[in-house]
Amino acid sequence: MYVLLAEDDRKLGKLISHMLKKEKHVVDWLTTGEDVYDYAVGTAYDLLILDWMMPQEDGVSICHRLRRDGYQGAILLLTARDALDDRVKGLDAGADDYIVKPFEFAELFARMRALTRRSQTPIQDDVIQLDNLVIRCTEHTIHRNGEEIQLTPREYQLFELLARNRGQIIRRDVILERIWGYDAEVTSNALDALVRLLRKKIDRPGERKLIQNVRGIGYKVEADYV
């Protein structure tokens, strides 16, 4: 799954993110509610995991806004509130499910699987195709002209991020946060170096150049879906 996690407790958020990645999920982690809405509507997430209590805007308010504006994706609330009225409030706001803190990760993963099964259609296509390049998201594999391209985990994460948002410019600061994390001390040069390595593997001589630099802003993938 491609998961957006919104959790302001940095210790808990780091742990949840780590455990989700161990289960082969791709995770974007935000620590405030300020940007959650924009991330949710601008990216094809399989699941939003929203903490009820966050700075700027709480998870229930975000959930209500998303549903009001027609958002159809799965939403799971994290909450320390286990009173019946609170559970009803969260579900009435549009959450598909909730889990009460503290929780066991086995239960979290089971609820995630249940949300996927209950969906009438797949939440996210397993395959992204850009011209003659095919990404199989569950397998984390990329083929171009039928030939598999071997990427490091970080290279794959960057290219999938760009491919899922094809045609949209992803800002440099957003890429740094999503690929290396909020607390990582990484220079912009590290991103440029990663892109250079990725281009050598993806954009080989004679192939259409998919990865484009938008000077001073960020990067994007520009290609036609087949």
PDB file of C-alpha atoms in Angstrom:
ATOM      1  CA  MET A   1       0.000   0.000   0.000  1.00  0.00           C
ATOM      2  CA  TYR A   2       0.912   3.647  -0.432  1.00  0.00           C
ATOM      3  CA  VAL A   3       0.068   5.133   2.984  1.00  0.00           C
ATOM      4  CA  LEU A   4      -0.170   8.680   4.303  1.00  0.00           C
ATOM      5  CA  LEU A   5       0.482   8.704   8.049  1.00  0.00           C
ATOM      6  CA  ALA A   6      -0.400  11.826  10.060  1.00  0.00           C
ATOM      7  CA  GLU A   7       0.907  11.511  13.630  1.00  0.00           C
ATOM      8  CA  ASP A   8       2.353  14.363  15.701  1.00  0.00           C
ATOM      9  CA  ASP A   9       3.983  12.131  18.321  1.00  0.00           C
ATOM     10  CA  ARG A  10       7.415  11.788  16.707  1.00  0.00           C
ATOM     11  CA  LYS A  11       8.403   8.676  18.650  1.00  0.00           C
ATOM     12  CA  LEU A  12       5.170   6.876  17.774  1.00  0.00           C
ATOM     13  CA  GLY A  13       5.115   8.198  14.219  1.00  0.00           C
ATOM     14  CA  LYS A  14       8.672   6.994  13.595  1.00  0.00           C
ATOM     15  CA  LEU A  15       7.779   3.561  14.985  1.00  0.00           C
ATOM     16  CA  ILE A  16       4.588   3.237  12.914  1.00  0.00           C
ATOM     17  CA  SER A  17       6.393   4.370   9.778  1.00  0.00           C
ATOM     18  CA  HIS A  18       9.189   1.872  10.405  1.00  0.00           C
ATOM     19  CA  MET A  19       6.774  -1.021  10.997  1.00  0.00           C
ATOM     20  CA  LEU A  20       4.734  -0.199   7.890  1.00  0.00           C
ATOM     21  CA  LYS A  21       7.879  -0.106   5.769  1.00  0.00           C
ATOM     22  CA  LYS A  22       8.907  -3.492   7.178  1.00  0.00           C
ATOM     23  CA  GLU A  23       5.597  -4.777   5.783  1.00  0.00           C
ATOM     24  CA  LYS A  24       6.635  -3.419   2.340  1.00  0.00           C
ATOM     25  CA  HIS A  25       4.313  -0.404   2.435  1.00  0.00           C
ATOM     26  CA  VAL A  26       5.415   2.993   1.107  1.00  0.00           C
ATOM     27  CA  VAL A  27       4.841   5.705   3.723  1.00  0.00           C
ATOM     28  CA  ASP A  28       4.634   9.487   3.759  1.00  0.00           C
ATOM     29  CA  TRP A  29       4.659  10.796   7.345  1.00  0.00           C
ATOM     30  CA  LEU A  30       3.362  14.225   8.394  1.00  0.00           C
ATOM     31  CA  THR A  31       3.588  15.566  11.960  1.00  0.00           C
ATOM     32  CA  THR A  32       0.872  18.230  11.789  1.00  0.00           C
ATOM     33  CA  GLY A  33      -2.576  18.414  10.241  1.00  0.00           C
ATOM     34  CA  GLU A  34      -1.689  21.498   8.223  1.00  0.00           C
ATOM     35  CA  ASP A  35      -0.734  19.789   4.952  1.00  0.00           C
ATOM     36  CA  VAL A  36      -2.667  16.519   5.220  1.00  0.00           C
ATOM     37  CA  TYR A  37      -5.592  17.642   3.076  1.00  0.00           C
ATOM     38  CA  ASP A  38      -3.351  18.802   0.212  1.00  0.00           C
ATOM     39  CA  TYR A  39      -1.270  15.617   0.333  1.00  0.00           C
ATOM     40  CA  ALA A  40      -4.406  13.440   0.368  1.00  0.00           C
ATOM     41  CA  VAL A  41      -6.115  15.048  -2.617  1.00  0.00           C
ATOM     42  CA  GLY A  42      -2.897  15.457  -4.596  1.00  0.00           C
ATOM     43  CA  THR A  43      -1.561  11.895  -4.326  1.00  0.00           C
ATOM     44  CA  ALA A  44      -3.081   8.470  -5.006  1.00  0.00           C
ATOM     45  CA  TYR A  45      -2.815   6.972  -1.510  1.00  0.00           C
ATOM     46  CA  ASP A  46      -4.269   3.562  -0.704  1.00  0.00           C
ATOM     47  CA  LEU A  47      -4.909   4.556   2.898  1.00  0.00           C
ATOM     48  CA  LEU A  48      -4.816   7.588   5.177  1.00  0.00           C
ATOM     49  CA  ILE A  49      -3.938   6.912   8.826  1.00  0.00           C
ATOM     50  CA  LEU A  50      -4.884  10.039  10.763  1.00  0.00           C
ATOM     51  CA  ASP A  51      -4.229  10.790  14.416  1.00  0.00           C
ATOM     52  CA  TRP A  52      -7.281  12.354  16.037  1.00  0.00           C
ATOM     53  CA  MET A  53      -5.349  15.016  17.965  1.00  0.00           C
ATOM     54  CA  MET A  54      -2.812  16.990  15.899  1.00  0.00           C
ATOM     55  CA  PRO A  55      -1.554  20.588  15.745  1.00  0.00           C
ATOM     56  CA  GLN A  56      -3.188  22.997  13.259  1.00  0.00           C
ATOM     57  CA  GLU A  57      -6.051  20.634  12.351  1.00  0.00           C
ATOM     58  CA  ASP A  58      -7.197  17.404  13.964  1.00  0.00           C
ATOM     59  CA  GLY A  59      -7.820  14.131  12.160  1.00  0.00           C
ATOM     60  CA  VAL A  60     -11.607  14.234  12.500  1.00  0.00           C
ATOM     61  CA  SER A  61     -11.787  17.714  10.966  1.00  0.00           C
ATOM     62  CA  ILE A  62      -9.549  16.640   8.078  1.00  0.00           C
ATOM     63  CA  CYS A  63     -11.639  13.528   7.542  1.00  0.00           C
ATOM     64  CA  HIS A  64     -14.838  15.581   7.462  1.00  0.00           C
ATOM     65  CA  ARG A  65     -13.385  18.049   4.920  1.00  0.00           C
ATOM     66  CA  LEU A  66     -12.136  15.266   2.665  1.00  0.00           C
ATOM     67  CA  ARG A  67     -15.483  13.456   2.617  1.00  0.00           C
ATOM     68  CA  ARG A  68     -17.370  16.728   2.107  1.00  0.00           C
ATOM     69  CA  ASP A  69     -15.231  17.366  -0.969  1.00  0.00           C
ATOM     70  CA  GLY A  70     -15.809  13.902  -2.406  1.00  0.00           C
ATOM     71  CA  TYR A  71     -12.684  12.031  -1.294  1.00  0.00           C
ATOM     72  CA  GLN A  72     -13.276   8.281  -1.752  1.00  0.00           C
ATOM     73  CA  GLY A  73     -10.088   6.772  -0.322  1.00  0.00           C
ATOM     74  CA  ALA A  74      -9.871   4.658   2.828  1.00  0.00           C
ATOM     75  CA  ILE A  75      -9.346   6.505   6.124  1.00  0.00           C
ATOM     76  CA  LEU A  76      -8.308   4.966   9.449  1.00  0.00           C
ATOM     77  CA  LEU A  77      -8.337   7.093  12.613  1.00  0.00           C
ATOM     78  CA  LEU A  78      -5.840   6.696  15.459  1.00  0.00           C
ATOM     79  CA  THR A  79      -7.247   7.855  18.757  1.00  0.00           C
ATOM     80  CA  ALA A  80      -6.757   7.622  22.506  1.00  0.00           C
ATOM     81  CA  ARG A  81     -10.488   8.267  22.899  1.00  0.00           C
ATOM     82  CA  ASP A  82     -12.450   5.066  23.379  1.00  0.00           C
ATOM     83  CA  ALA A  83     -15.812   6.440  24.566  1.00  0.00           C
ATOM     84  CA  LEU A  84     -18.788   5.480  22.431  1.00  0.00           C
ATOM     85  CA  ASP A  85     -19.610   9.094  21.572  1.00  0.00           C
ATOM     86  CA  ASP A  86     -16.066   9.677  20.330  1.00  0.00           C
ATOM     87  CA  ARG A  87     -16.118   6.556  18.169  1.00  0.00           C
ATOM     88  CA  VAL A  88     -19.441   7.588  16.685  1.00  0.00           C
ATOM     89  CA  LYS A  89     -18.119  11.105  16.013  1.00  0.00           C
ATOM     90  CA  GLY A  90     -15.117   9.742  14.130  1.00  0.00           C
ATOM     91  CA  LEU A  91     -17.180   7.365  12.002  1.00  0.00           C
ATOM     92  CA  ASP A  92     -19.792  10.045  11.297  1.00  0.00           C
ATOM     93  CA  ALA A  93     -17.002  12.325  10.075  1.00  0.00           C
ATOM     94  CA  GLY A  94     -16.307   9.759   7.365  1.00  0.00           C
ATOM     95  CA  ALA A  95     -13.643   7.453   8.799  1.00  0.00           C
ATOM     96  CA  ASP A  96     -13.873   3.867   7.600  1.00  0.00           C
ATOM     97  CA  ASP A  97     -12.427   2.487  10.819  1.00  0.00           C
ATOM     98  CA  TYR A  98     -10.561   3.504  13.953  1.00  0.00           C
ATOM     99  CA  ILE A  99      -8.019   1.971  16.288  1.00  0.00           C
ATOM    100  CA  VAL A 100      -7.535   2.966  19.911  1.00  0.00           C
ATOM    101  CA  LYS A 101      -4.096   3.727  21.345  1.00  0.00           C
ATOM    102  CA  PRO A 102      -2.157   1.875  22.594  1.00  0.00           C
ATOM    103  CA  PHE A 103      -2.534  -0.841  19.985  1.00  0.00           C
ATOM    104  CA  GLU A 104      -0.723  -3.913  18.742  1.00  0.00           C
ATOM    105  CA  PHE A 105       0.674  -3.720  15.234  1.00  0.00           C
ATOM    106  CA  ALA A 106      -0.920  -7.058  14.371  1.00  0.00           C
ATOM    107  CA  GLU A 107      -4.299  -5.388  14.901  1.00  0.00           C
ATOM    108  CA  LEU A 108      -3.325  -2.342  12.830  1.00  0.00           C
ATOM    109  CA  PHE A 109      -2.208  -4.534   9.922  1.00  0.00           C
ATOM    110  CA  ALA A 110      -5.393  -6.622  10.180  1.00  0.00           C
ATOM    111  CA  ARG A 111      -7.570  -3.517  10.029  1.00  0.00           C
ATOM    112  CA  MET A 112      -5.603  -2.279   7.008  1.00  0.00           C
ATOM    113  CA  ARG A 113      -6.181  -5.596   5.230  1.00  0.00           C
ATOM    114  CA  ALA A 114      -9.869  -5.490   6.125  1.00  0.00           C
ATOM    115  CA  LEU A 115     -10.241  -2.002   4.657  1.00  0.00           C
ATOM    116  CA  THR A 116      -8.646  -3.226   1.434  1.00  0.00           C
ATOM    117  CA  ARG A 117     -10.970  -6.233   1.233  1.00  0.00           C
ATOM    118  CA  ARG A 118     -14.067  -4.114   1.854  1.00  0.00           C
ATOM    119  CA  SER A 119     -13.234  -1.790  -1.007  1.00  0.00           C
ATOM    120  CA  GLN A 120     -15.467  -2.484  -3.993  1.00  0.00           C
ATOM    121  CA  THR A 121     -12.625  -1.695  -6.386  1.00  0.00           C
ATOM    122  CA  PRO A 122      -8.886  -1.875  -5.877  1.00  0.00           C
ATOM    123  CA  ILE A 123      -7.802   1.223  -3.996  1.00  0.00           C
ATOM    124  CA  GLN A 124      -4.717   1.531  -6.127  1.00  0.00           C
ATOM    125  CA  ASP A 125      -3.622  -0.010  -9.406  1.00  0.00           C
ATOM    126  CA  ASP A 126      -0.732  -2.384  -8.954  1.00  0.00           C
ATOM    127  CA  VAL A 127       0.715  -1.358 -12.312  1.00  0.00           C
ATOM    128  CA  ILE A 128       1.787   2.072 -13.566  1.00  0.00           C
ATOM    129  CA  GLN A 129       2.702   2.254 -17.245  1.00  0.00           C
ATOM    130  CA  LEU A 130       4.553   5.213 -18.734  1.00  0.00           C
ATOM    131  CA  ASP A 131       5.257   4.860 -22.424  1.00  0.00           C
ATOM    132  CA  ASN A 132       7.337   1.668 -22.663  1.00  0.00           C
ATOM    133  CA  LEU A 133       8.106   1.544 -18.938  1.00  0.00           C
ATOM    134  CA  VAL A 134       6.091  -0.582 -16.486  1.00  0.00           C
ATOM    135  CA  ILE A 135       6.147  -0.267 -12.696  1.00  0.00           C
ATOM    136  CA  ARG A 136       4.703  -3.135 -10.650  1.00  0.00           C
ATOM    137  CA  CYS A 137       4.163  -1.460  -7.302  1.00  0.00           C
ATOM    138  CA  THR A 138       3.551  -4.493  -5.118  1.00  0.00           C
ATOM    139  CA  GLU A 139       6.656  -6.229  -6.445  1.00  0.00           C
ATOM    140  CA  HIS A 140       8.709  -3.007  -6.523  1.00  0.00           C
ATOM    141  CA  THR A 141       9.946  -3.854 -10.019  1.00  0.00           C
ATOM    142  CA  ILE A 142      10.471  -1.687 -13.101  1.00  0.00           C
ATOM    143  CA  HIS A 143      10.789  -2.871 -16.693  1.00  0.00           C
ATOM    144  CA  ARG A 144      11.493  -0.787 -19.790  1.00  0.00           C
ATOM    145  CA  ASN A 145      11.136  -2.409 -23.222  1.00  0.00           C
ATOM    146  CA  GLY A 146      10.730  -5.689 -21.358  1.00  0.00           C
ATOM    147  CA  GLU A 147      14.090  -5.396 -19.604  1.00  0.00           C
ATOM    148  CA  GLU A 148      14.155  -5.198 -15.809  1.00  0.00           C
ATOM    149  CA  ILE A 149      15.856  -2.152 -14.306  1.00  0.00           C
ATOM    150  CA  GLN A 150      17.582  -2.763 -10.987  1.00  0.00           C
ATOM    151  CA  LEU A 151      17.117   0.134  -8.561  1.00  0.00           C
ATOM    152  CA  THR A 152      18.158   0.676  -4.975  1.00  0.00           C
ATOM    153  CA  PRO A 153      15.261   1.100  -2.509  1.00  0.00           C
ATOM    154  CA  ARG A 154      15.781   4.870  -2.408  1.00  0.00           C
ATOM    155  CA  GLU A 155      15.967   5.141  -6.206  1.00  0.00           C
ATOM    156  CA  TYR A 156      12.763   3.122  -6.518  1.00  0.00           C
ATOM    157  CA  GLN A 157      10.962   5.230  -3.913  1.00  0.00           C
ATOM    158  CA  LEU A 158      11.888   8.436  -5.720  1.00  0.00           C
ATOM    159  CA  PHE A 159      10.847   7.172  -9.142  1.00  0.00           C
ATOM    160  CA  GLU A 160       7.533   5.777  -7.896  1.00  0.00           C
ATOM    161  CA  LEU A 161       6.805   9.119  -6.203  1.00  0.00           C
ATOM    162  CA  LEU A 162       7.414  10.972  -9.486  1.00  0.00           C
ATOM    163  CA  ALA A 163       5.528   8.398 -11.579  1.00  0.00           C
ATOM    164  CA  ARG A 164       2.423   8.421  -9.376  1.00  0.00           C
ATOM    165  CA  ASN A 165       2.287  12.184  -9.758  1.00  0.00           C
ATOM    166  CA  ARG A 166       3.061  12.184 -13.491  1.00  0.00           C
ATOM    167  CA  GLY A 167       2.983  15.678 -14.975  1.00  0.00           C
ATOM    168  CA  GLN A 168       3.117  17.381 -11.559  1.00  0.00           C
ATOM    169  CA  ILE A 169       6.214  19.126 -10.251  1.00  0.00           C
ATOM    170  CA  ILE A 170       7.347  17.642  -6.937  1.00  0.00           C
ATOM    171  CA  ARG A 171       9.215  20.287  -4.989  1.00  0.00           C
ATOM    172  CA  ARG A 172      12.747  19.593  -3.812  1.00  0.00           C
ATOM    173  CA  ASP A 173      11.854  20.039  -0.141  1.00  0.00           C
ATOM    174  CA  VAL A 174       8.928  17.623  -0.475  1.00  0.00           C
ATOM    175  CA  ILE A 175      11.171  14.997  -2.080  1.00  0.00           C
ATOM    176  CA  LEU A 176      13.810  15.384   0.622  1.00  0.00           C
ATOM    177  CA  GLU A 177      11.195  14.932   3.343  1.00  0.00           C
ATOM    178  CA  ARG A 178       9.534  11.923   1.724  1.00  0.00           C
ATOM    179  CA  ILE A 179      12.682  10.070   0.724  1.00  0.00           C
ATOM    180  CA  TRP A 180      14.988  10.822   3.663  1.00  0.00           C
ATOM    181  CA  GLY A 181      12.504  11.843   6.370  1.00  0.00           C
ATOM    182  CA  TYR A 182      11.847  14.987   8.379  1.00  0.00           C
ATOM    183  CA  ASP A 183      14.732  14.620  10.793  1.00  0.00           C
ATOM    184  CA  ALA A 184      17.448  13.623   8.325  1.00  0.00           C
ATOM    185  CA  GLU A 185      20.312  16.053   7.790  1.00  0.00           C
ATOM    186  CA  VAL A 186      20.565  15.750   4.008  1.00  0.00           C
ATOM    187  CA  THR A 187      21.777  18.404   1.600  1.00  0.00           C
ATOM    188  CA  SER A 188      20.133  19.250  -1.689  1.00  0.00           C
ATOM    189  CA  ASN A 189      23.239  17.882  -3.401  1.00  0.00           C
ATOM    190  CA  ALA A 190      22.297  14.398  -2.200  1.00  0.00           C
ATOM    191  CA  LEU A 191      19.001  14.670  -4.090  1.00  0.00           C
ATOM    192  CA  ASP A 192      20.760  15.801  -7.264  1.00  0.00           C
ATOM    193  CA  ALA A 193      23.170  12.880  -6.986  1.00  0.00           C
ATOM    194  CA  LEU A 194      20.290  10.436  -6.510  1.00  0.00           C
ATOM    195  CA  VAL A 195      18.502  11.818  -9.566  1.00  0.00           C
ATOM    196  CA  ARG A 196      21.659  11.491 -11.677  1.00  0.00           C
ATOM    197  CA  LEU A 197      22.020   7.835 -10.713  1.00  0.00           C
ATOM    198  CA  LEU A 198      18.332   7.208 -11.372  1.00  0.00           C
ATOM    199  CA  ARG A 199      18.463   8.858 -14.793  1.00  0.00           C
ATOM    200  CA  LYS A 200      21.362   6.651 -15.872  1.00  0.00           C
ATOM    201  CA  LYS A 201      19.181   3.616 -15.218  1.00  0.00           C
ATOM    202  CA  ILE A 202      15.774   4.898 -16.363  1.00  0.00           C
ATOM    203  CA  ASP A 203      16.647   7.259 -19.236  1.00  0.00           C
ATOM    204  CA  ARG A 204      19.096   5.220 -21.271  1.00  0.00           C
ATOM    205  CA  PRO A 205      20.504   6.406 -24.622  1.00  0.00           C
ATOM    206  CA  GLY A 206      17.885   6.277 -27.354  1.00  0.00           C
ATOM    207  CA  GLU A 207      14.981   6.259 -24.889  1.00  0.00           C
ATOM    208  CA  ARG A 208      12.562   9.110 -24.283  1.00  0.00           C
ATOM    209  CA  LYS A 209      13.731  11.154 -21.286  1.00  0.00           C
ATOM    210  CA  LEU A 210      11.100  10.689 -18.580  1.00  0.00           C
ATOM    211  CA  ILE A 211      12.696  12.492 -15.603  1.00  0.00           C
ATOM    212  CA  GLN A 212      12.733  16.251 -16.006  1.00  0.00           C
ATOM    213  CA  ASN A 213      14.363  18.939 -13.891  1.00  0.00           C
ATOM    214  CA  VAL A 214      12.320  22.078 -13.249  1.00  0.00           C
ATOM    215  CA  ARG A 215      15.090  24.524 -12.425  1.00  0.00           C
ATOM    216  CA  GLY A 216      14.952  25.938  -8.922  1.00  0.00           C
ATOM    217  CA  ILE A 217      11.750  24.077  -8.058  1.00  0.00           C
ATOM    218  CA  GLY A 218      11.999  20.300  -8.299  1.00  0.00           C
ATOM    219  CA  TYR A 219      11.504  17.332 -10.586  1.00  0.00           C
ATOM    220  CA  LYS A 220       8.707  15.648 -12.512  1.00  0.00           C
ATOM    221  CA  VAL A 221       8.028  12.718 -14.796  1.00  0.00           C
ATOM    222  CA  GLU A 222       6.460  13.660 -18.100  1.00  0.00           C
ATOM    223  CA  ALA A 223       5.106  10.753 -20.133  1.00  0.00           C
ATOM    224  CA  ASP A 224       1.877   9.354 -21.500  1.00  0.00           C
ATOM    225  CA  TYR A 225       0.048   6.572 -19.721  1.00  0.00           C
ATOM    226  CA  VAL A 226      -0.579   3.668 -22.064  1.00  0.00           C
TER     227      VAL A 226
END
